[in-house]
Coordinates of C-alpha atoms and ligand atoms in Angstrom, one line a residue:
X113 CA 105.8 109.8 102.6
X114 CA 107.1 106.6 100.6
X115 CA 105.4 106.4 97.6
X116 CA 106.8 103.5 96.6
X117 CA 106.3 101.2 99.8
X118 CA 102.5 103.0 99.6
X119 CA 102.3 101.0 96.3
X120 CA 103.9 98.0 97.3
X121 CA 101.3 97.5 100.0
X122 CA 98.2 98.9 97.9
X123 CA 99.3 96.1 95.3
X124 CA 99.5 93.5 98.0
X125 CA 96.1 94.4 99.1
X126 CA 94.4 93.6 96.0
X127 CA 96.6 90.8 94.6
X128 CA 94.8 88.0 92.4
X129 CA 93.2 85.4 93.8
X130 CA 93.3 87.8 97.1
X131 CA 90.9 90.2 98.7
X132 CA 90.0 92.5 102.0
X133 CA 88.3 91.2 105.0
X134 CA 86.1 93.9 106.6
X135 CA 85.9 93.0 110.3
X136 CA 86.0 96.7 111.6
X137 CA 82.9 96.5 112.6
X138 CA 82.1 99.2 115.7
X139 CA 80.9 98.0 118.9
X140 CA 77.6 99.2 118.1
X141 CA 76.9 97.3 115.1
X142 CA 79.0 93.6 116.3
X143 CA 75.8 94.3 119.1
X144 CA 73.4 93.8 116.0
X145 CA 75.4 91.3 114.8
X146 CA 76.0 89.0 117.7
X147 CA 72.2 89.6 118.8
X148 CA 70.9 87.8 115.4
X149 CA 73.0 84.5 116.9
X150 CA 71.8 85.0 120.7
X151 CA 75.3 86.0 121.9
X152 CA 76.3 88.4 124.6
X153 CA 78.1 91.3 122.6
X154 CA 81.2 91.6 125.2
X155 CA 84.5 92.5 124.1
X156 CA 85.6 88.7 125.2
X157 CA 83.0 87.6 122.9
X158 CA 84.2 89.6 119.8
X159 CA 87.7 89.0 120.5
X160 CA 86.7 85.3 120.2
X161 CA 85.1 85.4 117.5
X162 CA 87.5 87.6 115.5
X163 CA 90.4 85.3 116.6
X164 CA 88.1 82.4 115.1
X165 CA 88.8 83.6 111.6
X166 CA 92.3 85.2 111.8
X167 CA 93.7 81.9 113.1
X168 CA 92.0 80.2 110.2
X169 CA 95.4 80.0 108.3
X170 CA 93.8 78.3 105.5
X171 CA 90.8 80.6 104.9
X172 CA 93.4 83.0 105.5
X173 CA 95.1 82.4 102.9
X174 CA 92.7 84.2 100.5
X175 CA 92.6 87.2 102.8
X176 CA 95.2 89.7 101.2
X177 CA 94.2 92.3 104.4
X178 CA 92.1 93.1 107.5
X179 CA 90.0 96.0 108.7
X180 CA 89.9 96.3 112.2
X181 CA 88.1 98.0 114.5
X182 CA 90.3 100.2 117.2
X183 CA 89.3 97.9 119.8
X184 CA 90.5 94.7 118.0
X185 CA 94.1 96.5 117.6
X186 CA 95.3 96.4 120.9
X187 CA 93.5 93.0 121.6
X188 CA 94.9 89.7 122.2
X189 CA 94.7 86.4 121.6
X190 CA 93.5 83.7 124.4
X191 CA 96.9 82.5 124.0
X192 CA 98.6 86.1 124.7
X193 CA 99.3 86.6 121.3
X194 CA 98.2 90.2 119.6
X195 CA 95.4 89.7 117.1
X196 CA 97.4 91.7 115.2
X197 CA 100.2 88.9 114.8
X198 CA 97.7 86.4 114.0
X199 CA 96.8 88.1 111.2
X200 CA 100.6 88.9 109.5
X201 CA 101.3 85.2 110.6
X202 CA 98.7 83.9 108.3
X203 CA 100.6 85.9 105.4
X204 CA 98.1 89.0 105.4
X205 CA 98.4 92.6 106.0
X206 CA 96.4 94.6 109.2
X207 CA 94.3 97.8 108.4
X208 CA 92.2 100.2 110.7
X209 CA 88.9 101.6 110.6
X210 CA 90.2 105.2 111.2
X211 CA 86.4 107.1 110.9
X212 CA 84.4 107.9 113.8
X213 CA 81.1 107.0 111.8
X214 CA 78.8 109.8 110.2
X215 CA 76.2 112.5 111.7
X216 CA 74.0 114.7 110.0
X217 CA 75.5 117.1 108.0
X218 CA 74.1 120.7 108.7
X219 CA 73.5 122.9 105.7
X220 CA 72.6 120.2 102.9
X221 CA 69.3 118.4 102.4
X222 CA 67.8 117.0 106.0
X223 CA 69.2 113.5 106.2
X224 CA 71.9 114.1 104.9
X225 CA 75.3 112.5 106.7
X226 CA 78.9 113.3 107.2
X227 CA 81.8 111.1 108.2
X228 CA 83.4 112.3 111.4
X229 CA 87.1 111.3 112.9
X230 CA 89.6 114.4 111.0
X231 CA 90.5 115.7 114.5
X232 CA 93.1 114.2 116.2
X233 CA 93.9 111.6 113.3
X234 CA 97.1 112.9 112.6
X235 CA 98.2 112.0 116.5
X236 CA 96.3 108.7 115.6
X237 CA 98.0 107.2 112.7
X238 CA 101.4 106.7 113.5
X239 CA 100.0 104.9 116.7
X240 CA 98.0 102.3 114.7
X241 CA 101.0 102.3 112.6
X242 CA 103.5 101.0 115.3
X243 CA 100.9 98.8 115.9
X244 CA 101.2 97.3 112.6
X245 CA 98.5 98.5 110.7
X246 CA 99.6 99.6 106.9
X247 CA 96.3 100.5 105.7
X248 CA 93.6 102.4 106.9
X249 CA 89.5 103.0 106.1
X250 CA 87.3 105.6 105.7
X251 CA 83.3 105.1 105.1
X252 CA 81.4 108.1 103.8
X253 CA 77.9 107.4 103.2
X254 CA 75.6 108.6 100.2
X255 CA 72.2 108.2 100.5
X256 CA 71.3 107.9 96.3
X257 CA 67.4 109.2 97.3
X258 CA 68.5 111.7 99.1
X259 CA 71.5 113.7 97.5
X260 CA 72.8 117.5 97.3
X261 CA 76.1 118.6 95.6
X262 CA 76.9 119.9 99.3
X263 CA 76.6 116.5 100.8
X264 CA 78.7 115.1 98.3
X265 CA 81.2 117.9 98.8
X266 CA 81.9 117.7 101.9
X267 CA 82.2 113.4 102.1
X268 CA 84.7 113.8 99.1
X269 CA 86.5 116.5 101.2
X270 CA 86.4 114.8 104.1
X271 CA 88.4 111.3 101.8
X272 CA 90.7 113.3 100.7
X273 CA 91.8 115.0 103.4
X274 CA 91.4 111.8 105.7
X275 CA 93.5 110.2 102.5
X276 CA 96.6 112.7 102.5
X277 CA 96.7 112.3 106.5
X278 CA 97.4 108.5 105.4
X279 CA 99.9 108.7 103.4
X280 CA 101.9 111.3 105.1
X281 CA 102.3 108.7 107.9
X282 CA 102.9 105.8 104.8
X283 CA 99.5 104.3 106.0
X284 CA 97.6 103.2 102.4
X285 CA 94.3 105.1 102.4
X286 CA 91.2 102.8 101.7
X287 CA 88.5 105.6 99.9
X288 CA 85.1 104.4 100.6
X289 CA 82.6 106.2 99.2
X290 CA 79.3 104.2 100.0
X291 CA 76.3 104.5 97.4
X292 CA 73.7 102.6 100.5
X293 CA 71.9 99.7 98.1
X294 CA 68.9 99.5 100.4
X295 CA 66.7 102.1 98.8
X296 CA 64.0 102.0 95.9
X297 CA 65.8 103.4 93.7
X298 CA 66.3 101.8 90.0
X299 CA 70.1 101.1 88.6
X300 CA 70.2 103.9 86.4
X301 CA 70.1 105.9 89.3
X302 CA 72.9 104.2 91.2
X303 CA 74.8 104.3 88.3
X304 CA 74.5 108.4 87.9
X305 CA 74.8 108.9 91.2
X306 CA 78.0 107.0 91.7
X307 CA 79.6 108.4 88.6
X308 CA 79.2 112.1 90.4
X309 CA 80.6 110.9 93.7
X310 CA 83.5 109.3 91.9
X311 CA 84.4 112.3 90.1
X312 CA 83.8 114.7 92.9
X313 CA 86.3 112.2 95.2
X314 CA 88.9 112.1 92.7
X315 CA 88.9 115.9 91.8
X316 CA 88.9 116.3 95.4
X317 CA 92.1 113.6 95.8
X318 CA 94.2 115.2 93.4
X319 CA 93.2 119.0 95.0
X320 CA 94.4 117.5 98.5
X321 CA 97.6 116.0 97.1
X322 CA 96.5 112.4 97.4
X323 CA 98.8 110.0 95.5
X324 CA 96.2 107.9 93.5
X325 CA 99.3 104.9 93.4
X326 CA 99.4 104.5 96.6
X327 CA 95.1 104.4 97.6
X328 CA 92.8 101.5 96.7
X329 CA 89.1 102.4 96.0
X330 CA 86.3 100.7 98.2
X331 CA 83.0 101.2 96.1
X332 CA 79.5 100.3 95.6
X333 CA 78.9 98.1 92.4
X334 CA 76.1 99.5 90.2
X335 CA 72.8 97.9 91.5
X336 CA 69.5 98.4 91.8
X337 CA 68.3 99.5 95.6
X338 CA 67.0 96.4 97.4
X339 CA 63.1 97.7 97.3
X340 CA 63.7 98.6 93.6
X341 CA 60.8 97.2 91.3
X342 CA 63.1 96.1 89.0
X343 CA 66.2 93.9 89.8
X344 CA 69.2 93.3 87.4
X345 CA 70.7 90.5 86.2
X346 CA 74.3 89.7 87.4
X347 CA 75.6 90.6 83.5
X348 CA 74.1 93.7 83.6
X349 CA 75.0 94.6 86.8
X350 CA 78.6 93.4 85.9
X351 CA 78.8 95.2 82.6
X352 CA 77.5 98.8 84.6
X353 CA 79.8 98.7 87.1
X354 CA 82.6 98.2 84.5
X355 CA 81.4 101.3 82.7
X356 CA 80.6 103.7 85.6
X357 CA 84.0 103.2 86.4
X358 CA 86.2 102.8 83.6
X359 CA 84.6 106.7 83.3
X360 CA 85.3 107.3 86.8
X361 CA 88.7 106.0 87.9
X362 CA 92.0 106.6 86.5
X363 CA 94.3 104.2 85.7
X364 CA 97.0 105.0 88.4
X365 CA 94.8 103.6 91.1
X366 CA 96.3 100.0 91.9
X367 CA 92.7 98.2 92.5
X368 CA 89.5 98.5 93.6
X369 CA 88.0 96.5 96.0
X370 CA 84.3 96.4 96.1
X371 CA 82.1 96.5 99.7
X372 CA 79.4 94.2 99.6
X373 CA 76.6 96.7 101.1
X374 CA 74.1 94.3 101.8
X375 CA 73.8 91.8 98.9
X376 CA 73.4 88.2 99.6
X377 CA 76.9 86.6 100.3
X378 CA 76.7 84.3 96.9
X379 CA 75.1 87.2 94.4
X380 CA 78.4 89.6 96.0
X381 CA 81.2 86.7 94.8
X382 CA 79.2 85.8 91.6
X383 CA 78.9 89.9 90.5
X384 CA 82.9 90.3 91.4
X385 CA 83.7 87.2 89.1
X386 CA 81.7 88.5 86.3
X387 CA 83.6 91.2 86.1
X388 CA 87.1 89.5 86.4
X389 CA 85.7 87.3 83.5
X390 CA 84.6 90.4 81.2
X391 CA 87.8 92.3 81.9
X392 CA 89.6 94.8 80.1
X393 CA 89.7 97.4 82.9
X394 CA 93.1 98.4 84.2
X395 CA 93.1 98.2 87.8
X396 CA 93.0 94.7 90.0
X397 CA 89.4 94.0 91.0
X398 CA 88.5 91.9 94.6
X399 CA 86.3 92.0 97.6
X400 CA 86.4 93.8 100.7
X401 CA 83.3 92.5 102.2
X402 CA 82.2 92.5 105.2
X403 CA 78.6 91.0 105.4
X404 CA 79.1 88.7 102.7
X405 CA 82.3 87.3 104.2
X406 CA 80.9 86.6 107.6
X407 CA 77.3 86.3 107.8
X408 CA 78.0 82.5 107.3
X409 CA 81.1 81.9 110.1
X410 CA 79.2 84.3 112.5
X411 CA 75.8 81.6 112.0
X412 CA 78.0 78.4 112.2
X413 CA 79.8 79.5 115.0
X414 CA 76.9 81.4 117.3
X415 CA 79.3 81.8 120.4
X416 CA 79.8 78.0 120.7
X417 CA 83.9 77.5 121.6
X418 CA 82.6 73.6 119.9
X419 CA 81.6 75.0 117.0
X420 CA 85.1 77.1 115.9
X421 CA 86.0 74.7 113.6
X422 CA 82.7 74.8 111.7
X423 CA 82.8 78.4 111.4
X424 CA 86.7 78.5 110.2
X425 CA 84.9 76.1 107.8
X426 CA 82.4 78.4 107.1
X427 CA 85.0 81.6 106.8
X428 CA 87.2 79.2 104.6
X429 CA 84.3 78.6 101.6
X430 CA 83.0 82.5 101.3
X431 CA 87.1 82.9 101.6
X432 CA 88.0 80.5 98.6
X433 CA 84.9 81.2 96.7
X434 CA 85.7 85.3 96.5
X435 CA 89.4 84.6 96.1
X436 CA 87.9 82.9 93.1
X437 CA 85.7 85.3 92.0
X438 CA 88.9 88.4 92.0
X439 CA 89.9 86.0 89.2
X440 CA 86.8 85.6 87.5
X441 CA 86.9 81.7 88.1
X442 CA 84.1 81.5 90.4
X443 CA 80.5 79.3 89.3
X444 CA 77.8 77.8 91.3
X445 CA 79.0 74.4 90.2
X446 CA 82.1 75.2 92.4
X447 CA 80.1 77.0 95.0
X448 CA 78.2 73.7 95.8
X449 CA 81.2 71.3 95.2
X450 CA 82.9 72.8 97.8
X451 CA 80.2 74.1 100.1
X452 CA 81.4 73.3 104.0
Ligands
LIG22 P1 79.9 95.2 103.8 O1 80.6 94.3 102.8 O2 79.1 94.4 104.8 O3 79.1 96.3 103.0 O4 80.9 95.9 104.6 C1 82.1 96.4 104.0 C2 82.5 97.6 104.7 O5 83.6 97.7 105.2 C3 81.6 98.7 104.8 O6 82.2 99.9 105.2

């Protein structure tokens, strides 16, 4: 392990001004995804529309890394060209969705899940690292409505072990553990039950060995669950997640870059530049969205092979406007000024 190229890359990854696109989506949900615009989900399609945005130099520009999903790793271009060398070409870094999504975890509370994929990931990595990728992800999901220390034992486990894997084959270890935001569940509740699965995945990192300077943290912010009564203003939502994990997260950690889980794509870039704007906090703070990134490219360019340049248009505004917001410099003034 090199701790100190671990770092170089973690700190690339969440530069200023930069953040993560999430495009590991599996085939399963790019189905879900490519049904909403009425196109065929076949592995031509999704390499098309995956090569839309990673040839988008300019867009790409703001894009500090990308999450891909095993089949887009060994994909290429139209023109013959790996996807993966579209993506350092444009200046930014490959990553791979290394989990093999969650089941239900036996022995906690009924609906509870675990994230699957430890076997066989140590003959794994170093393949997706001569492949290029230098970081890697790992989703585990908590349900904040339904919760037992067991469940949230086990996921932390299961990071940390999937994190020392990483960096034994000098792969930078995205930790992703997922608070879901779709619930009824008010803030206070997100906030409490994110502060236990941070601490529980941190005392679970340093039992495993994980070197926190060379990980970035992929969490939830502190929100209220979609079906919640009560919504929260972006201040306070701002001001929660500062708290939660300024309690949470030690300082070693290079940055944190937030998923999106499911909140509109301009409410995700105006919570991240809040925070940039309040500050004090000691890590970088950017985006690794995946939703709120693409739900407007995918809509502009619904299979069309006319209609790539409108949705590298699209891809460059959510693009500039998060690369904004990871320096607190995002508005809504800016937002419509430079809407494609
Ligand atoms: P969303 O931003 O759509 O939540 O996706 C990010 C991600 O990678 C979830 O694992």
């Amino acid at each position: 392990m090199n701790l100190e190229a671990l770092n170089k890359v973690a700190d690339a990854m969440v530069q200023p001004g930069k953040g993560i696109l999430a495009a590991d989506e599996s085939t399963g949900t790019m189905g879900k995804r490519m049904e909403a615009i009425g196109v065929e989900n076949s592995a031509d399609n999704r390499r098309a529309y995956r090569e839309m945005m990673f040839s988008a130099k300019d867009a790409m520009a703001y894009v500090s890394g990308v999450i891909l999903y095993d089949e887009t790793i060994w994909q290429d271009a139209a023109d013959g060209t790996p996807l993966v060398k579209k993506i350092t070409d444009a200046g930014s870094i490959p990553g791979i969705k290394v989990d093999e999504g969650t089941r239900a975890l036996h022995g906690a509370k009924p609906g509870e899940l675990i994230t699957t994929g430890l076997d066989g990931l140590s003959k794994r990595l170093p393949k997706y690292h001569e492949r290029g990728a230098r970081f890697a992800k790992w989703r585990a999901v908590i349900d904040p409505t339904n919760i037992s220390h067991a469940g949230v034992l086990a996921n932390a486990h299961a990071l940390a072990r999937y994190a020392n894997l990483c960096q034994e084959f000098d792969i930078v270890p995205i930790v992703e553990p997922e608070v879901l935001m779709d619930g009824d569940n008010d803030i206070d509740t997100t906030y409490a039950v994110t502060e236990w699965v941070l601490k529980e995945t941190f005392q679970q990192l340093y039992f495993m060995n994980v070197k926190l300077e060379g990980i970035v943290l992929k969490p939830n912010m502190i929100v209220p669950g979609k079906k919640a009564a009560k919504q929260a203003s972006v201040d306070e939502v701002a001001q929660k997640t500062i708290k939660c994990l300024m309690a949470c997260v030690p300082a070693a950690v290079p940055g944190i870059a937030y998923l999106s889980g499911g909140q509109s794509d301009e409410l995700a870039t105006a919570h991240l530049s809040r925070m940039n704007e309040i500050g004090g906090f000691p890590w970088q703070m950017t985006f690794s969205y995946g939703r709120a990134l693409q739900a407007a490219p995918q809509k502009a360019w619904s299979g069309k092979a006319e209609n790539i340049a409108a949705g590298q248009a699209a891809f460059l505004h959510r693009a500039r406007m998060n690369g904004l917001a990871s320096q607190g410099k995002w508005n809504e003034i800016l937002e419509r000024q430079h809407a494609a």
